[in-house]
């Protein structure tokens, strides 16, 4: 797959997300120090590292949820703290917990997210009423729309959360272990979805131990093992 | 999975801040719907309210005149404690299942979304408590002339209780055992509402005008409506940050 210029000028301009000298300390231990990287439209950034190396913390900092850190995160050249409204309107974050209510059906769960994200009239050629149905079908949950989520398996509940990727178009996806509890077929589909998002000019930051079958557009950051002030290795794999 | 047609992201982005009203309504209906499917949790504060009031005539005296003088205070204290009991769950489940962090990451103003949640809490606890109160008033020998004021004062006051209590719930949601701390934070703030709420009913029992008390309850509610959502939002941000 060759890298094409992003379709939209706003997304090909300055890096979407830039991180400068980011350090975070937990329990008198540096999770990471002096982390610098940039992320432009069309890139997928994979954060790797052993358990407890601060991957989730880094994602929380990047998504503006966690302020107890040194250094600065920039969104389109502005500190996130100052461009918060614009940043949140472009962010889709999926955390460790899927954010799905067991007592509600898949459709009811998505309806809330659809309203919170602003009901988009047309997503990928589908109008706003049919969009949740289409999103659930796209993650392989056709036929489970009206089943309370607590009756679904863990993997299916994760898939409801993943349906949000189809439902709410956002430029930056921050995903914490998106491949957890997903079967082989679902993993391949999700990988395709992430690549399609990057192809459209969007960006993805995620933690996963999954190996992409198609490493184009993929960059990796290795966390952990950086003893006292050593910079973490930044391993650029893609063109 | 089929590839989606490529849509320019910027175009969709413009629409994605959406309407605030729709987001608030969706948050409210989601909370109501979910609570109505788990009825046992819904009934807890109401059952507590009824049980406490039932025990008083047995524990104090069946003397009607004595109970009638105590009734305004008893009903109000029981309603206040029932509200307090229900508050711990206000953000707990959202915190555990990850929807709280999603709520904090929406581009919509958080205080207003939180207000929708508190209104949901009031509709499910405060309002049923107010509607149930006359029944328990009968049990305590409360004169029927005071029923209207009892319901009005509870309806007004319990909304303030929900709003103020939600501040404590937001601050303690990150703690595993936040219940006692929540009571310690919240109870001092509940005292003015209790005084004027019970005062309204007392003056109705005594045949005095209760409107001044109700007006003060209304003023407290107005103040709480204005300030509490900001405090709740800040409390939630603090809790999630820890």
Short mmCIF file of C-alpha atoms in Angstrom, two decimals:
data_model
loop_
_atom_site.label_atom_id
_atom_site.label_comp_id
_atom_site.label_asym_id
_atom_site.label_seq_id
_atom_site.Cartn_x
_atom_site.Cartn_y
_atom_site.Cartn_z
CA UNK A 1 0.00 0.00 0.00
CA UNK A 2 1.52 3.28 -1.00
CA UNK A 3 1.10 6.33 1.17
CA UNK A 4 -1.11 8.87 -0.54
CA UNK A 5 -1.34 12.47 0.51
CA UNK A 6 -4.20 12.96 2.96
CA UNK A 7 -7.43 13.92 1.28
CA UNK A 8 -8.02 17.03 3.34
CA UNK A 9 -5.63 19.93 3.71
CA UNK A 10 -6.47 20.41 7.38
CA UNK A 11 -5.23 16.93 8.09
CA UNK A 12 -2.06 17.03 6.04
CA UNK A 13 -0.93 20.33 7.61
CA UNK A 14 0.98 20.37 10.97
CA UNK A 15 1.18 17.11 12.87
CA UNK A 16 -2.12 16.26 14.49
CA UNK A 17 -0.54 15.28 17.73
CA UNK A 18 2.89 16.22 19.01
CA UNK A 19 4.43 15.23 22.29
CA UNK A 20 7.32 17.15 23.78
CA UNK A 21 9.52 15.99 26.64
CA UNK A 22 6.74 13.99 28.23
CA UNK A 23 7.65 12.40 31.55
CA UNK A 24 5.44 10.64 34.01
CA UNK A 25 6.25 9.41 37.47
CA UNK A 26 4.22 6.90 39.45
CA UNK A 27 5.10 5.70 42.93
CA UNK A 28 8.62 7.19 42.77
CA UNK A 29 9.32 5.39 39.54
CA UNK A 30 9.60 6.92 36.07
CA UNK A 31 7.13 5.28 33.74
CA UNK A 32 8.70 7.15 30.87
CA UNK A 33 10.96 10.16 30.58
CA UNK A 34 11.52 12.80 27.94
CA UNK A 35 9.26 11.16 25.42
CA UNK A 36 9.14 13.01 22.08
CA UNK A 37 7.14 12.00 19.07
CA UNK A 38 4.81 13.35 16.44
CA UNK A 39 1.83 11.87 14.73
CA UNK A 40 0.50 13.08 11.41
CA UNK A 41 -2.67 12.22 9.56
CA UNK A 42 -2.49 8.78 7.99
CA UNK A 43 -0.26 7.23 10.62
CA UNK A 44 -0.85 4.44 13.09
CA UNK A 45 1.23 4.57 16.24
CA UNK A 46 1.60 1.38 18.18
CA UNK A 47 2.75 1.70 21.78
CA UNK A 48 4.44 -1.42 23.02
CA UNK A 49 5.95 -2.43 26.29
CA UNK A 50 5.74 -4.97 29.06
CA UNK A 51 2.83 -4.93 31.53
CA UNK A 52 3.06 -1.99 33.89
CA UNK A 53 5.31 0.03 31.61
CA UNK A 54 2.80 2.89 31.43
CA UNK A 55 1.05 2.26 28.13
CA UNK A 56 -2.42 2.97 29.45
CA UNK A 57 -1.14 5.99 31.40
CA UNK A 58 0.40 7.37 28.21
CA UNK A 59 -2.91 6.94 26.37
CA UNK A 60 -4.74 8.71 29.20
CA UNK A 61 -2.28 11.59 28.99
CA UNK A 62 -2.63 11.74 25.21
CA UNK A 63 -6.41 11.80 25.47
CA UNK A 64 -6.27 14.63 28.02
CA UNK A 65 -7.62 12.63 30.96
CA UNK A 66 -4.57 12.61 33.14
CA UNK A 67 -2.65 15.81 33.92
CA UNK A 68 -0.11 14.60 36.44
CA UNK A 69 2.84 14.69 34.08
CA UNK A 70 5.67 16.87 32.85
CA UNK A 71 6.00 17.99 29.26
CA UNK A 72 3.34 19.04 26.83
CA UNK A 73 0.96 17.44 24.36
CA UNK A 74 0.10 19.55 21.32
CA UNK A 75 -2.97 19.23 19.18
CA UNK A 76 -2.45 20.80 15.74
CA UNK A 77 0.30 22.95 17.16
CA UNK A 78 -1.60 24.12 20.25
CA UNK A 79 -1.33 22.73 23.77
CA UNK A 80 -4.22 20.35 24.35
CA UNK A 81 -5.22 22.21 27.50
CA UNK A 82 -5.90 25.30 25.39
CA UNK A 83 -7.47 23.62 22.36
CA UNK A 84 -9.59 21.26 24.43
CA UNK A 85 -12.91 21.78 22.65
CA UNK A 86 -11.46 21.22 19.21
CA UNK A 87 -9.38 18.32 20.49
CA UNK A 88 -12.31 16.49 22.09
CA UNK A 89 -14.42 17.02 18.98
CA UNK A 90 -11.77 15.14 17.00
CA UNK A 91 -11.02 12.40 19.50
CA UNK A 92 -12.46 8.94 19.86
CA UNK A 93 -11.10 7.12 22.90
CA UNK A 94 -11.78 3.48 23.72
CA UNK A 95 -10.44 2.53 27.12
CA UNK A 96 -9.82 -0.66 29.01
CA UNK A 97 -13.46 -0.79 30.00
CA UNK A 98 -15.75 -0.83 26.98
CA UNK A 99 -18.21 1.72 28.46
CA UNK A 100 -21.18 -0.50 27.70
CA UNK A 101 -24.18 -0.80 30.02
CA UNK A 102 -25.22 -4.40 30.56
CA UNK A 103 -28.88 -3.60 31.14
CA UNK A 104 -29.18 -1.79 27.81
CA UNK A 105 -29.27 -3.31 24.35
CA UNK A 106 -26.51 -2.76 21.83
CA UNK A 107 -28.64 -0.20 19.99
CA UNK A 108 -29.49 1.71 23.17
CA UNK A 109 -25.83 1.81 24.14
CA UNK A 110 -24.88 3.19 20.74
CA UNK A 111 -27.74 5.71 20.79
CA UNK A 112 -26.17 7.42 23.79
CA UNK A 113 -22.77 7.63 22.13
CA UNK A 114 -24.40 8.86 18.95
CA UNK A 115 -26.11 11.68 20.84
CA UNK A 116 -22.98 12.56 22.82
CA UNK A 117 -20.84 12.66 19.71
CA UNK A 118 -23.44 14.72 17.93
CA UNK A 119 -25.77 12.94 15.58
CA UNK A 120 -24.11 13.03 12.21
CA UNK A 121 -26.65 13.16 9.42
CA UNK A 122 -24.86 10.78 7.15
CA UNK A 123 -22.01 8.44 8.00
CA UNK A 124 -20.49 6.61 5.05
CA UNK A 125 -23.65 7.10 3.05
CA UNK A 126 -26.01 5.89 5.81
CA UNK A 127 -28.46 8.23 7.49
CA UNK A 128 -28.42 8.77 11.24
CA UNK A 129 -31.30 6.40 11.99
CA UNK A 130 -29.77 3.47 10.17
CA UNK A 131 -26.19 4.29 11.15
CA UNK A 132 -26.20 2.29 14.45
CA UNK A 133 -27.65 -0.73 12.63
CA UNK A 134 -25.00 -0.45 9.95
CA UNK A 135 -22.28 0.01 12.57
CA UNK A 136 -23.38 -3.10 14.46
CA UNK A 137 -23.57 -5.08 11.24
CA UNK A 138 -20.05 -3.94 10.38
CA UNK A 139 -18.68 -5.39 13.62
CA UNK A 140 -20.54 -8.66 13.12
CA UNK A 141 -23.38 -8.06 15.55
CA UNK A 142 -26.24 -8.17 13.07
CA UNK A 143 -29.12 -9.93 14.78
CA UNK A 144 -27.93 -8.93 18.26
CA UNK A 145 -29.16 -5.33 18.10
CA UNK A 146 -31.95 -5.76 20.63
CA UNK A 147 -30.26 -8.14 23.05
CA UNK A 148 -29.25 -6.67 26.43
CA UNK A 149 -25.48 -6.39 26.43
CA UNK A 150 -25.13 -8.43 29.62
CA UNK A 151 -26.37 -11.48 27.73
CA UNK A 152 -23.58 -11.11 25.18
CA UNK A 153 -20.06 -12.49 25.52
CA UNK A 154 -17.11 -10.32 26.53
CA UNK A 155 -15.92 -10.24 22.93
CA UNK A 156 -19.34 -9.20 21.68
CA UNK A 157 -19.48 -6.41 24.28
CA UNK A 158 -16.10 -5.17 23.05
CA UNK A 159 -17.52 -5.27 19.55
CA UNK A 160 -20.35 -2.93 20.59
CA UNK A 161 -17.69 -0.47 21.73
CA UNK A 162 -15.80 -0.98 18.48
CA UNK A 163 -18.99 -0.19 16.55
CA UNK A 164 -18.43 3.39 17.68
CA UNK A 165 -15.48 3.55 15.28
CA UNK A 166 -18.00 3.16 12.46
CA UNK A 167 -20.58 5.42 14.04
CA UNK A 168 -18.76 8.61 14.95
CA UNK A 169 -16.20 9.86 12.45
CA UNK A 170 -13.26 11.36 14.31
CA UNK A 171 -9.76 12.20 13.13
CA UNK A 172 -7.84 10.74 16.07
CA UNK A 173 -8.51 7.32 17.51
CA UNK A 174 -6.91 6.48 20.83
CA UNK A 175 -7.44 2.80 21.51
CA UNK A 176 -6.38 0.86 24.58
CA UNK A 177 -5.90 -2.81 23.65
CA UNK A 178 -8.58 -2.81 20.94
CA UNK A 179 -7.86 -6.43 20.01
CA UNK A 180 -8.70 -7.79 23.48
CA UNK A 181 -11.27 -10.60 23.45
CA UNK A 182 -11.81 -10.30 19.68
CA UNK A 183 -11.72 -13.47 17.58
CA UNK A 184 -9.36 -14.05 14.62
CA UNK A 185 -11.87 -12.93 12.04
CA UNK A 186 -12.67 -9.80 14.05
CA UNK A 187 -8.97 -9.01 14.45
CA UNK A 188 -8.49 -9.08 10.68
CA UNK A 189 -11.54 -6.87 10.19
CA UNK A 190 -10.39 -4.40 12.82
CA UNK A 191 -6.94 -4.26 11.28
CA UNK A 192 -8.57 -3.41 7.93
CA UNK A 193 -10.67 -0.74 9.62
CA UNK A 194 -7.63 0.89 11.23
CA UNK A 195 -5.77 0.90 7.91
CA UNK A 196 -8.82 2.35 6.14
CA UNK A 197 -8.99 5.09 8.75
CA UNK A 198 -5.32 5.93 8.20
CA UNK A 199 -5.85 5.88 4.45
CA UNK A 200 -8.58 8.47 4.88
CA UNK A 201 -6.11 10.74 6.64
CA UNK A 202 -7.03 9.87 10.21
CA UNK A 203 -4.57 8.80 12.88
CA UNK A 204 -4.55 6.00 15.38
CA UNK A 205 -2.66 5.68 18.66
CA UNK A 206 -3.05 2.32 20.33
CA UNK A 207 -1.55 -0.12 22.72
CA UNK A 208 -1.55 -3.70 21.59
CA UNK A 209 0.64 -6.75 21.49
CA UNK A 210 -0.92 -7.69 18.19
CA UNK A 211 1.37 -7.88 15.15
CA UNK A 212 -0.06 -6.17 12.13
CA UNK A 213 -0.03 -8.26 8.98
CA UNK A 214 0.41 -5.06 6.97
CA UNK A 215 2.98 -2.85 8.72
CA UNK A 216 2.78 0.04 6.25
CA UNK A 217 1.65 3.25 7.99
CA UNK A 218 2.67 1.68 11.27
CA UNK A 219 5.13 3.24 13.70
CA UNK A 220 6.13 1.79 17.01
CA UNK A 221 7.14 3.23 20.34
CA UNK A 222 8.68 0.96 22.88
CA UNK A 223 8.06 1.82 26.52
CA UNK A 224 9.70 0.25 29.52
CA UNK A 225 13.24 -0.85 30.21
CA UNK A 226 14.33 2.78 30.11
CA UNK A 227 16.35 2.99 33.29
CA UNK A 228 17.06 6.38 34.81
CA UNK A 229 16.90 9.04 32.21
CA UNK A 230 17.63 6.87 29.24
CA UNK A 231 15.40 7.73 26.36
CA UNK A 232 13.02 5.05 25.23
CA UNK A 233 13.85 3.61 21.86
CA UNK A 234 11.78 5.07 19.07
CA UNK A 235 11.60 2.51 16.37
CA UNK A 236 10.33 3.81 13.07
CA UNK A 237 9.28 0.96 10.88
CA UNK A 238 7.21 2.57 8.19
CA UNK A 239 8.24 4.69 5.26
CA UNK B 1 -15.50 -6.56 6.36
CA UNK B 2 -16.23 -4.33 3.42
CA UNK B 3 -14.27 -1.14 3.05
CA UNK B 4 -16.25 1.95 3.80
CA UNK B 5 -16.47 4.66 1.19
CA UNK B 6 -13.86 7.27 1.95
CA UNK B 7 -15.52 10.32 3.39
CA UNK B 8 -13.51 13.41 4.15
CA UNK B 9 -13.00 13.56 7.90
CA UNK B 10 -13.18 17.32 8.19
CA UNK B 11 -16.72 17.39 6.89
CA UNK B 12 -17.92 14.88 9.45
CA UNK B 13 -15.91 16.62 12.12
CA UNK B 14 -17.84 19.85 11.72
CA UNK B 15 -21.08 18.07 12.57
CA UNK B 16 -19.65 16.08 15.43
CA UNK B 17 -20.07 18.62 18.20
CA UNK B 18 -23.79 18.06 17.77
CA UNK B 19 -26.66 19.42 19.77
CA UNK B 20 -26.41 19.80 23.51
CA UNK B 21 -30.12 19.21 24.05
CA UNK B 22 -29.97 15.85 22.31
CA UNK B 23 -26.96 14.81 24.38
CA UNK B 24 -28.67 15.79 27.65
CA UNK B 25 -31.90 14.03 26.69
CA UNK B 26 -29.97 10.91 25.68
CA UNK B 27 -28.08 10.88 28.98
CA UNK B 28 -31.31 11.24 30.93
CA UNK B 29 -33.20 8.53 29.02
CA UNK B 30 -30.22 6.21 29.27
CA UNK B 31 -30.10 6.53 33.06
CA UNK B 32 -33.87 6.18 33.45
CA UNK B 33 -34.07 3.21 31.13
CA UNK B 34 -31.24 1.42 32.83
CA UNK B 35 -32.67 2.07 36.31
CA UNK B 36 -36.11 0.84 35.31
CA UNK B 37 -34.54 -2.45 34.17
CA UNK B 38 -32.89 -2.95 37.55
CA UNK B 39 -35.86 -2.35 39.77
CA UNK B 40 -34.36 -3.74 42.97
CA UNK B 41 -31.87 -0.87 43.18
CA UNK B 42 -34.67 1.53 42.45
CA UNK B 43 -36.83 0.29 45.32
CA UNK B 44 -34.03 0.32 47.94
CA UNK B 45 -34.32 3.97 49.07
CA UNK B 46 -38.12 3.82 49.01
CA UNK B 47 -38.19 0.67 51.11
CA UNK B 48 -35.73 2.24 53.55
CA UNK B 49 -37.93 5.33 53.81
CA UNK B 50 -41.06 3.29 54.51
CA UNK B 51 -39.36 0.96 57.01
CA UNK B 52 -37.85 3.75 59.09
CA UNK B 53 -41.15 5.61 59.31
CA UNK B 54 -43.01 2.41 60.19
CA UNK B 55 -40.65 1.77 63.11
CA UNK B 56 -41.13 5.15 64.80
CA UNK B 57 -44.68 4.64 66.13
CA UNK B 58 -43.54 1.26 67.46
CA UNK B 59 -40.41 2.66 69.06
CA UNK B 60 -41.73 5.95 70.47
CA UNK B 61 -45.40 5.79 71.26
CA UNK B 62 -48.61 5.19 69.35
CA UNK B 63 -49.92 8.48 70.79
CA UNK B 64 -51.31 10.38 67.79
CA UNK B 65 -50.76 13.88 69.15
CA UNK B 66 -47.13 13.20 70.04
CA UNK B 67 -46.40 11.59 66.65
CA UNK B 68 -48.05 14.45 64.78
CA UNK B 69 -45.66 16.95 66.36
CA UNK B 70 -42.67 14.75 65.50
CA UNK B 71 -43.91 13.77 62.04
CA UNK B 72 -42.47 16.66 59.94
CA UNK B 73 -38.97 16.12 61.29
CA UNK B 74 -39.18 12.32 61.11
CA UNK B 75 -40.36 12.22 57.52
CA UNK B 76 -37.75 14.73 56.45
CA UNK B 77 -34.86 12.99 58.24
CA UNK B 78 -35.88 9.62 56.80
CA UNK B 79 -36.17 11.07 53.29
CA UNK B 80 -32.78 12.74 53.65
CA UNK B 81 -31.11 9.50 54.74
CA UNK B 82 -32.84 7.56 51.97
CA UNK B 83 -31.43 10.04 49.44
CA UNK B 84 -27.98 9.76 50.99
CA UNK B 85 -28.19 5.98 50.71
CA UNK B 86 -28.89 6.13 47.01
CA UNK B 87 -26.14 8.63 46.17
CA UNK B 88 -23.19 6.28 46.33
CA UNK B 89 -24.42 4.53 43.19
CA UNK B 90 -24.91 7.73 41.20
CA UNK B 91 -21.55 7.61 39.37
CA UNK B 92 -20.18 4.31 40.69
CA UNK B 93 -21.44 2.08 37.91
CA UNK B 94 -20.43 4.55 35.20
CA UNK B 95 -16.99 4.70 36.75
CA UNK B 96 -16.64 0.92 36.81
CA UNK B 97 -17.83 0.22 33.29
CA UNK B 98 -15.86 3.02 31.63
CA UNK B 99 -18.78 5.21 30.55
CA UNK B 100 -17.72 7.93 32.98
CA UNK B 101 -14.45 8.53 31.14
CA UNK B 102 -16.43 8.61 27.90
CA UNK B 103 -18.73 11.23 29.45
CA UNK B 104 -15.69 13.33 30.40
CA UNK B 105 -14.29 13.09 26.86
CA UNK B 106 -17.29 14.49 25.03
CA UNK B 107 -17.02 17.93 23.48
CA UNK B 108 -20.31 18.85 25.19
CA UNK B 109 -20.13 20.95 28.39
CA UNK B 110 -19.79 18.43 31.20
CA UNK B 111 -21.75 20.39 33.87
CA UNK B 112 -24.91 20.20 31.76
CA UNK B 113 -24.53 16.48 31.01
CA UNK B 114 -23.99 15.90 34.71
CA UNK B 115 -27.10 17.95 35.44
CA UNK B 116 -29.07 15.55 33.24
CA UNK B 117 -27.78 12.65 35.33
CA UNK B 118 -28.75 14.39 38.58
CA UNK B 119 -32.23 15.13 37.25
CA UNK B 120 -32.49 11.42 36.46
CA UNK B 121 -31.47 10.60 40.02
CA UNK B 122 -34.11 12.96 41.38
CA UNK B 123 -36.83 11.51 39.16
CA UNK B 124 -35.97 8.04 40.46
CA UNK B 125 -35.54 8.83 44.17
CA UNK B 126 -36.58 12.34 45.27
CA UNK B 127 -39.83 12.50 43.35
CA UNK B 128 -41.05 9.00 44.40
CA UNK B 129 -40.11 9.86 48.01
CA UNK B 130 -42.21 13.04 47.82
CA UNK B 131 -45.14 11.16 46.29
CA UNK B 132 -44.94 8.45 48.93
CA UNK B 133 -44.63 10.84 51.88
CA UNK B 134 -48.41 11.47 52.48
CA UNK B 135 -48.97 7.72 52.98
CA UNK B 136 -46.34 7.67 55.68
CA UNK B 137 -47.75 10.93 57.03
CA UNK B 138 -51.03 9.11 57.65
CA UNK B 139 -49.12 6.50 59.61
CA UNK B 140 -47.68 9.23 61.81
CA UNK B 141 -51.01 10.99 62.28
CA UNK B 142 -49.99 14.05 60.29
CA UNK B 143 -53.01 16.33 59.69
CA UNK B 144 -54.16 16.01 56.10
CA UNK B 145 -53.98 19.80 55.65
CA UNK B 146 -50.17 19.50 55.76
CA UNK B 147 -49.92 16.85 53.01
CA UNK B 148 -49.64 19.35 50.17
CA UNK B 149 -46.84 21.26 51.87
CA UNK B 150 -45.10 18.00 52.81
CA UNK B 151 -45.03 16.89 49.17
CA UNK B 152 -44.05 20.31 47.86
CA UNK B 153 -41.24 20.73 50.39
CA UNK B 154 -39.90 17.24 49.71
CA UNK B 155 -40.08 17.66 45.95
CA UNK B 156 -38.24 21.00 46.09
CA UNK B 157 -35.83 19.95 48.81
CA UNK B 158 -34.91 16.55 47.43
CA UNK B 159 -33.78 18.12 44.15
CA UNK B 160 -31.33 20.23 46.18
CA UNK B 161 -30.33 17.09 48.10
CA UNK B 162 -29.62 15.26 44.82
CA UNK B 163 -27.58 18.17 43.47
CA UNK B 164 -25.53 18.70 46.63
CA UNK B 165 -25.12 14.97 47.19
CA UNK B 166 -23.85 14.47 43.66
CA UNK B 167 -20.87 16.72 44.51
CA UNK B 168 -19.88 14.27 47.23
CA UNK B 169 -20.58 11.29 44.98
CA UNK B 170 -18.33 12.81 42.31
CA UNK B 171 -15.51 13.39 44.77
CA UNK B 172 -15.65 9.89 46.24
CA UNK B 173 -16.34 7.85 43.10
CA UNK B 174 -12.68 6.89 42.74
CA UNK B 175 -12.52 5.43 46.25
CA UNK B 176 -13.47 1.83 46.84
CA UNK B 177 -15.17 2.50 50.16
CA UNK B 178 -16.39 6.05 49.75
CA UNK B 179 -19.73 5.68 51.54
CA UNK B 180 -18.79 7.01 54.97
CA UNK B 181 -16.65 9.79 53.54
CA UNK B 182 -19.53 10.76 51.28
CA UNK B 183 -21.83 11.14 54.31
CA UNK B 184 -19.24 13.22 56.15
CA UNK B 185 -18.80 15.58 53.22
CA UNK B 186 -22.47 15.92 52.44
CA UNK B 187 -24.37 15.91 55.73
CA UNK B 188 -23.26 19.40 56.88
CA UNK B 189 -24.44 20.79 53.54
CA UNK B 190 -27.80 19.07 53.95
CA UNK B 191 -28.62 20.76 57.25
CA UNK B 192 -30.08 24.02 55.84
CA UNK B 193 -32.32 22.06 53.48
CA UNK B 194 -33.48 19.88 56.38
CA UNK B 195 -34.22 22.85 58.62
CA UNK B 196 -36.32 24.72 56.09
CA UNK B 197 -37.96 21.57 54.69
CA UNK B 198 -39.10 20.30 58.06
CA UNK B 199 -39.90 23.91 59.07
CA UNK B 200 -42.31 24.27 56.16
CA UNK B 201 -44.25 21.19 57.22
CA UNK B 202 -44.19 22.20 60.88
CA UNK B 203 -45.70 25.59 60.15
CA UNK B 204 -48.36 23.92 57.99
CA UNK B 205 -49.22 21.63 60.92
CA UNK B 206 -49.41 24.65 63.20
CA UNK B 207 -51.66 26.47 60.76
CA UNK B 208 -49.05 29.13 59.95
CA UNK B 209 -48.11 30.22 56.43
CA UNK B 210 -45.48 27.85 55.03
CA UNK B 211 -44.79 29.80 51.88
CA UNK B 212 -41.72 31.62 53.28
CA UNK B 213 -40.06 28.29 54.05
CA UNK B 214 -40.91 26.94 50.60
CA UNK B 215 -39.56 30.14 49.04
CA UNK B 216 -36.26 29.66 50.84
CA UNK B 217 -36.15 26.01 49.70
CA UNK B 218 -36.74 27.27 46.18
CA UNK B 219 -33.94 29.80 46.53
CA UNK B 220 -31.59 27.07 47.74
CA UNK B 221 -32.59 24.94 44.77
CA UNK B 222 -31.89 27.81 42.38
CA UNK B 223 -28.45 28.30 43.90
CA UNK B 224 -27.72 24.57 43.81
CA UNK B 225 -28.87 24.34 40.18
CA UNK B 226 -26.45 27.10 39.30
CA UNK B 227 -23.36 26.02 41.24
CA UNK B 228 -23.60 22.29 41.92
CA UNK B 229 -23.19 21.12 38.28
CA UNK B 230 -19.89 23.04 38.07
CA UNK B 231 -18.68 21.47 41.32
CA UNK B 232 -19.82 17.99 40.26
CA UNK B 233 -18.00 18.30 36.94
CA UNK B 234 -14.81 19.45 38.67
CA UNK B 235 -15.14 16.64 41.21
CA UNK B 236 -15.48 14.03 38.49
CA UNK B 237 -12.41 15.34 36.66
CA UNK B 238 -10.44 15.14 39.90
CA UNK B 239 -11.61 11.60 40.62
CA UNK B 240 -10.78 10.31 37.16
CA UNK B 241 -7.40 12.02 37.22
CA UNK B 242 -6.40 10.11 40.34
#
